[in-house]
Coordinates of N, CA, C and O in Angstrom, one line a residue:
X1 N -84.6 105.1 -56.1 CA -84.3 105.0 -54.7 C -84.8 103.6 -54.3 O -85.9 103.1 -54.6
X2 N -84.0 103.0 -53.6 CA -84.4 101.6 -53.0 C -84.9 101.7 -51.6 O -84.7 102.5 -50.6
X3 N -86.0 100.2 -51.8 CA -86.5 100.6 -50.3 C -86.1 99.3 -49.4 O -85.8 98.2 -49.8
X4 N -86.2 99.9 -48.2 CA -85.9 98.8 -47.7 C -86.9 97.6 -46.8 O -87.6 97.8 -45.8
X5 N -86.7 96.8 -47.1 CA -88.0 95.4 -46.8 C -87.4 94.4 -45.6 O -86.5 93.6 -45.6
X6 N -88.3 94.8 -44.5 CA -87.8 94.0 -43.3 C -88.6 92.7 -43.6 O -89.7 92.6 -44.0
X7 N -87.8 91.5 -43.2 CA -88.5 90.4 -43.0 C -87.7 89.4 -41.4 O -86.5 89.3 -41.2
X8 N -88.7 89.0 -40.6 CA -88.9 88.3 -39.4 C -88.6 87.2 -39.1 O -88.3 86.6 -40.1
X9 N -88.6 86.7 -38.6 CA -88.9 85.1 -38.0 C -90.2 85.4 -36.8 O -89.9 86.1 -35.8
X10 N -91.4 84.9 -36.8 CA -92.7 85.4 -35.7 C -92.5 85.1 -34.4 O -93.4 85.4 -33.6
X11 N -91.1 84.5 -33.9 CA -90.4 84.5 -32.5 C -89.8 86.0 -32.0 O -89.4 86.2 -30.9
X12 N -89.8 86.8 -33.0 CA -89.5 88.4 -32.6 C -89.9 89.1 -31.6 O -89.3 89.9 -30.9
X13 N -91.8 88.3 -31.7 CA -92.4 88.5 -30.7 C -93.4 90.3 -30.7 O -93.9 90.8 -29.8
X14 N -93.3 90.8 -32.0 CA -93.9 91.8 -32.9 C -95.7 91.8 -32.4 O -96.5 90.8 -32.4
X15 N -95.8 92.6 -32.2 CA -97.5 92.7 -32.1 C -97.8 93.0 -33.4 O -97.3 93.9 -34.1
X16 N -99.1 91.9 -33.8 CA -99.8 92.1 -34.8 C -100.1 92.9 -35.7 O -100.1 92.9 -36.9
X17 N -100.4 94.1 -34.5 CA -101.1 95.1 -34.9 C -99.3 96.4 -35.7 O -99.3 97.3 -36.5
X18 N -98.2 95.7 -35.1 CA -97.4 96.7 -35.7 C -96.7 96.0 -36.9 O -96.7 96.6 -37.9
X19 N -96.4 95.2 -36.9 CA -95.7 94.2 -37.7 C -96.7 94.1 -39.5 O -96.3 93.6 -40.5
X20 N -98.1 94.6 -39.3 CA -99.2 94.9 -40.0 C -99.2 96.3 -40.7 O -99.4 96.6 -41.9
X21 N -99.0 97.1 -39.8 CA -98.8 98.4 -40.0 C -97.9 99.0 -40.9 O -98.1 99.7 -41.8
X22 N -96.4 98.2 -40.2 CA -95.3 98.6 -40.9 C -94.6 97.3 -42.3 O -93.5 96.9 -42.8
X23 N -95.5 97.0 -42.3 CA -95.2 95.7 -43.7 C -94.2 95.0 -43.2 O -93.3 94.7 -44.0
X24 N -94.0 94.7 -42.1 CA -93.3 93.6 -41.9 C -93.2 92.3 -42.6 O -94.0 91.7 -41.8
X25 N -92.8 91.6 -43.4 CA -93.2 90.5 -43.4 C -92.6 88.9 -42.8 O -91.4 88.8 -42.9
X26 N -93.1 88.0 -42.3 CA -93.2 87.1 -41.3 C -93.0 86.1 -41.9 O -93.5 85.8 -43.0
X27 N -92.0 85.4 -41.2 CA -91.4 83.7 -41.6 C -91.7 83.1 -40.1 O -91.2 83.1 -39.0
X28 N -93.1 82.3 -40.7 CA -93.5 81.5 -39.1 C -92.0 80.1 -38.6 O -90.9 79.9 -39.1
X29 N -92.7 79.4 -37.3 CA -92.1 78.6 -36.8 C -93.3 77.8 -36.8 O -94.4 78.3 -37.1
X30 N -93.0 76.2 -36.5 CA -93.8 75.2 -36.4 C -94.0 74.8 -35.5 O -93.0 74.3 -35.1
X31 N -95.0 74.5 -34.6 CA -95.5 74.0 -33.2 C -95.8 72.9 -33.5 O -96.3 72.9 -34.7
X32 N -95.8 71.8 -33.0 CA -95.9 70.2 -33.1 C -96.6 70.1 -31.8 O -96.2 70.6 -30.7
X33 N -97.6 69.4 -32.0 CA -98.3 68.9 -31.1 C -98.8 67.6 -31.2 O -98.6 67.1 -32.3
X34 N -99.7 66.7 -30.1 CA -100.3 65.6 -30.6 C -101.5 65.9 -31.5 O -102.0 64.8 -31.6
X35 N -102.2 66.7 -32.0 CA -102.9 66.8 -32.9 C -102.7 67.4 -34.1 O -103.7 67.7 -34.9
X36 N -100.7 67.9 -34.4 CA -100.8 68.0 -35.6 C -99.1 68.9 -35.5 O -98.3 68.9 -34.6
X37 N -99.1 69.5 -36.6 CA -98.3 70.6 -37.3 C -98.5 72.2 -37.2 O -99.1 72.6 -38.2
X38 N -98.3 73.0 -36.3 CA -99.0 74.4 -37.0 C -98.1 75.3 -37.1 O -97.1 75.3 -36.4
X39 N -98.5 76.5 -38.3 CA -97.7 77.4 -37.9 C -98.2 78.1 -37.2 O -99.5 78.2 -37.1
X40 N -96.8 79.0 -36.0 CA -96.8 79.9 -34.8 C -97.6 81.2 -35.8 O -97.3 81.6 -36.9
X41 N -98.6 81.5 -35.0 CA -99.0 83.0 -35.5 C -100.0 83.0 -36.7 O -101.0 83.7 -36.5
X42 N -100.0 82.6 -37.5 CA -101.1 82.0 -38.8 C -102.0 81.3 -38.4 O -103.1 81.7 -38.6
X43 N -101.5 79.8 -37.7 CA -102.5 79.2 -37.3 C -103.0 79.1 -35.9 O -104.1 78.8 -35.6
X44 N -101.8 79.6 -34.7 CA -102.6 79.6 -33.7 C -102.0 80.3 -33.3 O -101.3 81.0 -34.1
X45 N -101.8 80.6 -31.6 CA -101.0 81.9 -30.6 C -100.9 81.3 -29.5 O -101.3 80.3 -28.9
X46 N -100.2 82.2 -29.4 CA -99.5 81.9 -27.4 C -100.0 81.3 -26.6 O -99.7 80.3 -26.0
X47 N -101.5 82.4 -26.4 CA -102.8 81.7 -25.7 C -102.8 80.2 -25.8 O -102.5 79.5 -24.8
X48 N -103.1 79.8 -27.2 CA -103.1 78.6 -27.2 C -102.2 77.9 -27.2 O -102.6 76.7 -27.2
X49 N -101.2 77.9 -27.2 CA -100.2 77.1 -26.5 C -100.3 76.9 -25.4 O -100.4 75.8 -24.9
X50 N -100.4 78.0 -24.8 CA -100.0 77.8 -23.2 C -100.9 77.0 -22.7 O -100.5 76.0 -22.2
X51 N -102.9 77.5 -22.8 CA -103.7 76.8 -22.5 C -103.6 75.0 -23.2 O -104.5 74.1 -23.0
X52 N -102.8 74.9 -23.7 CA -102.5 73.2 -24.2 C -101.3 72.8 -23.4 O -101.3 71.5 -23.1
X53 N -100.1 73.5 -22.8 CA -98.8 72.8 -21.7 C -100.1 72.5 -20.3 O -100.2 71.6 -19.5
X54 N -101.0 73.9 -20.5 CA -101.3 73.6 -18.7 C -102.5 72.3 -18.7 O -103.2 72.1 -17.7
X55 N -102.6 71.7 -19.7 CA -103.3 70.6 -19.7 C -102.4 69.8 -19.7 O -102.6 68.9 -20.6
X56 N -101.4 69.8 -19.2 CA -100.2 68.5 -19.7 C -99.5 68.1 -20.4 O -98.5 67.4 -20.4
X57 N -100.4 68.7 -21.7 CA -99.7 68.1 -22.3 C -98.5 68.9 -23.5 O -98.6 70.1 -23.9
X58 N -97.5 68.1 -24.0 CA -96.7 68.7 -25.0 C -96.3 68.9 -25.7 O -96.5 68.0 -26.6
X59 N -95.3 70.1 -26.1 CA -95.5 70.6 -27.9 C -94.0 70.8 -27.9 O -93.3 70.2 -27.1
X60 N -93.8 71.5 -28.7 CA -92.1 71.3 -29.5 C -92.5 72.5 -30.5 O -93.5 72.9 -31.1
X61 N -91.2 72.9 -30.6 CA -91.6 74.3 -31.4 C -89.7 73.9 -33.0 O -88.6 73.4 -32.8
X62 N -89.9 74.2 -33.5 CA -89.2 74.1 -34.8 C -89.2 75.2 -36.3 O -90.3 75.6 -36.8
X63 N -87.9 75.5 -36.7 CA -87.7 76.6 -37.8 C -88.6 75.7 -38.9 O -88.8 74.5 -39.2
X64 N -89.2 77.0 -39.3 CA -89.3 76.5 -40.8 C -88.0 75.5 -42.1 O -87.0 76.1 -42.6
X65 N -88.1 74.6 -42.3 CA -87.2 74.0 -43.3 C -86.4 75.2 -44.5 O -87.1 76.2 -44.8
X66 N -85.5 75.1 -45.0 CA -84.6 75.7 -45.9 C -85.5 76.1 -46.6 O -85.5 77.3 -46.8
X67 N -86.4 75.1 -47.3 CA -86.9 75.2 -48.8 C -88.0 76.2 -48.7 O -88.3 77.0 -49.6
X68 N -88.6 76.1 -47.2 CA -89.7 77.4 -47.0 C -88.9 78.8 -47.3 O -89.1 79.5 -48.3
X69 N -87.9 79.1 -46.4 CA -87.0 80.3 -46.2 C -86.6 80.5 -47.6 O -86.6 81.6 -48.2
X70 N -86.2 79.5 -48.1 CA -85.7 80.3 -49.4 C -87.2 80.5 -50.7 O -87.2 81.3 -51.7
X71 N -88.5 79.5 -50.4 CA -89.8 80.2 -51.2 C -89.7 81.8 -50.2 O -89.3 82.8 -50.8
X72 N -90.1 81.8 -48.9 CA -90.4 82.9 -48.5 C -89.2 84.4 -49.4 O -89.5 85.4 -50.0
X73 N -88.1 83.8 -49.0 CA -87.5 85.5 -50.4 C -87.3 85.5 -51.1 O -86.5 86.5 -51.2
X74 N -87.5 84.8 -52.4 CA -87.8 84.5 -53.6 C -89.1 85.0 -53.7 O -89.4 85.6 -54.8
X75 N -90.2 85.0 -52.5 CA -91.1 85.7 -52.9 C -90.9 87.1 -52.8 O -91.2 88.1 -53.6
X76 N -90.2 87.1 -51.7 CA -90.1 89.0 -51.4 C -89.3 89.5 -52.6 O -89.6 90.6 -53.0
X77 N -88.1 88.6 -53.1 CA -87.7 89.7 -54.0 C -88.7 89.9 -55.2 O -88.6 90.9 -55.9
X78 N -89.5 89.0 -55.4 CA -90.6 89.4 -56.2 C -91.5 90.1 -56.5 O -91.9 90.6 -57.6
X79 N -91.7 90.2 -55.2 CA -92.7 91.4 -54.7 C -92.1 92.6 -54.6 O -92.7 93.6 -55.0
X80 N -90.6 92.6 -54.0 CA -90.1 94.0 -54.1 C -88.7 94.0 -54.7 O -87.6 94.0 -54.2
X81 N -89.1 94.2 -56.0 CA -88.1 94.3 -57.2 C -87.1 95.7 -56.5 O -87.5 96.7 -55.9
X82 N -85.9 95.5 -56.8 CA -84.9 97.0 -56.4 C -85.2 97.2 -55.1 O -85.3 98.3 -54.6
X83 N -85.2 96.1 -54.4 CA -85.6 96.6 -52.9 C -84.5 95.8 -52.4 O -84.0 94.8 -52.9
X84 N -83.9 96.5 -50.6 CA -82.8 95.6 -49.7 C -84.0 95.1 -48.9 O -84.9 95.8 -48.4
X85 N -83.9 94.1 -48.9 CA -84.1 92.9 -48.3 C -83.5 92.7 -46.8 O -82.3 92.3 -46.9
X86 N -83.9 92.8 -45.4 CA -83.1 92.4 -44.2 C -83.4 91.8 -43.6 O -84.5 92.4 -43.3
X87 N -83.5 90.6 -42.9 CA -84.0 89.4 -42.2 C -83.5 89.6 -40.9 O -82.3 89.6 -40.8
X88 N -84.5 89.8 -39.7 CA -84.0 90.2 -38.5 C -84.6 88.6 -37.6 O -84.4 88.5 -36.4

């Protein structure tokens, strides 16, 4: 029997605590700011965004590149051999 394997983009907007629960797994986005590159949700959160616009200053948000998306399910099919695969 096959199972089936949800995967995300972290703009879904998923609480941690369920996206954790139910093996979601997550294909971040990139926040650009003047102090760098980050990924949404790994490396920081909303909080901190927001608390960085209401200082003035600003950010840019951006997909992950091709070559991430296609490591990210190359790993999943990896991990879940005989499994469907759905990208929401």
């Amino acid at each position: 029997m096959n199972k089936v394997i949800i995967s995300v983009d972290c703009i879904c907007d998923l609480p941690r605590k369920m996206w954790q629960e139910l093996d979601v797994n997550m294909m971040h986005f990139y926040i650009t700011t003047e102090e760098g590159r980050f990924r949404d949700i790994f490396e920081l959160n909303a909080e901190c965004i927001i608390d960085y616009l209401e200082k003035g200053k600003e950010a840019s948000s951006s997909s992950a590149p091709a070559e991430e998306y296609k490591a990210h399910f190359l790993d999943l099919k990896k991990r879940y051999k005989d499994s469907i695969i759905i990208h929401i």
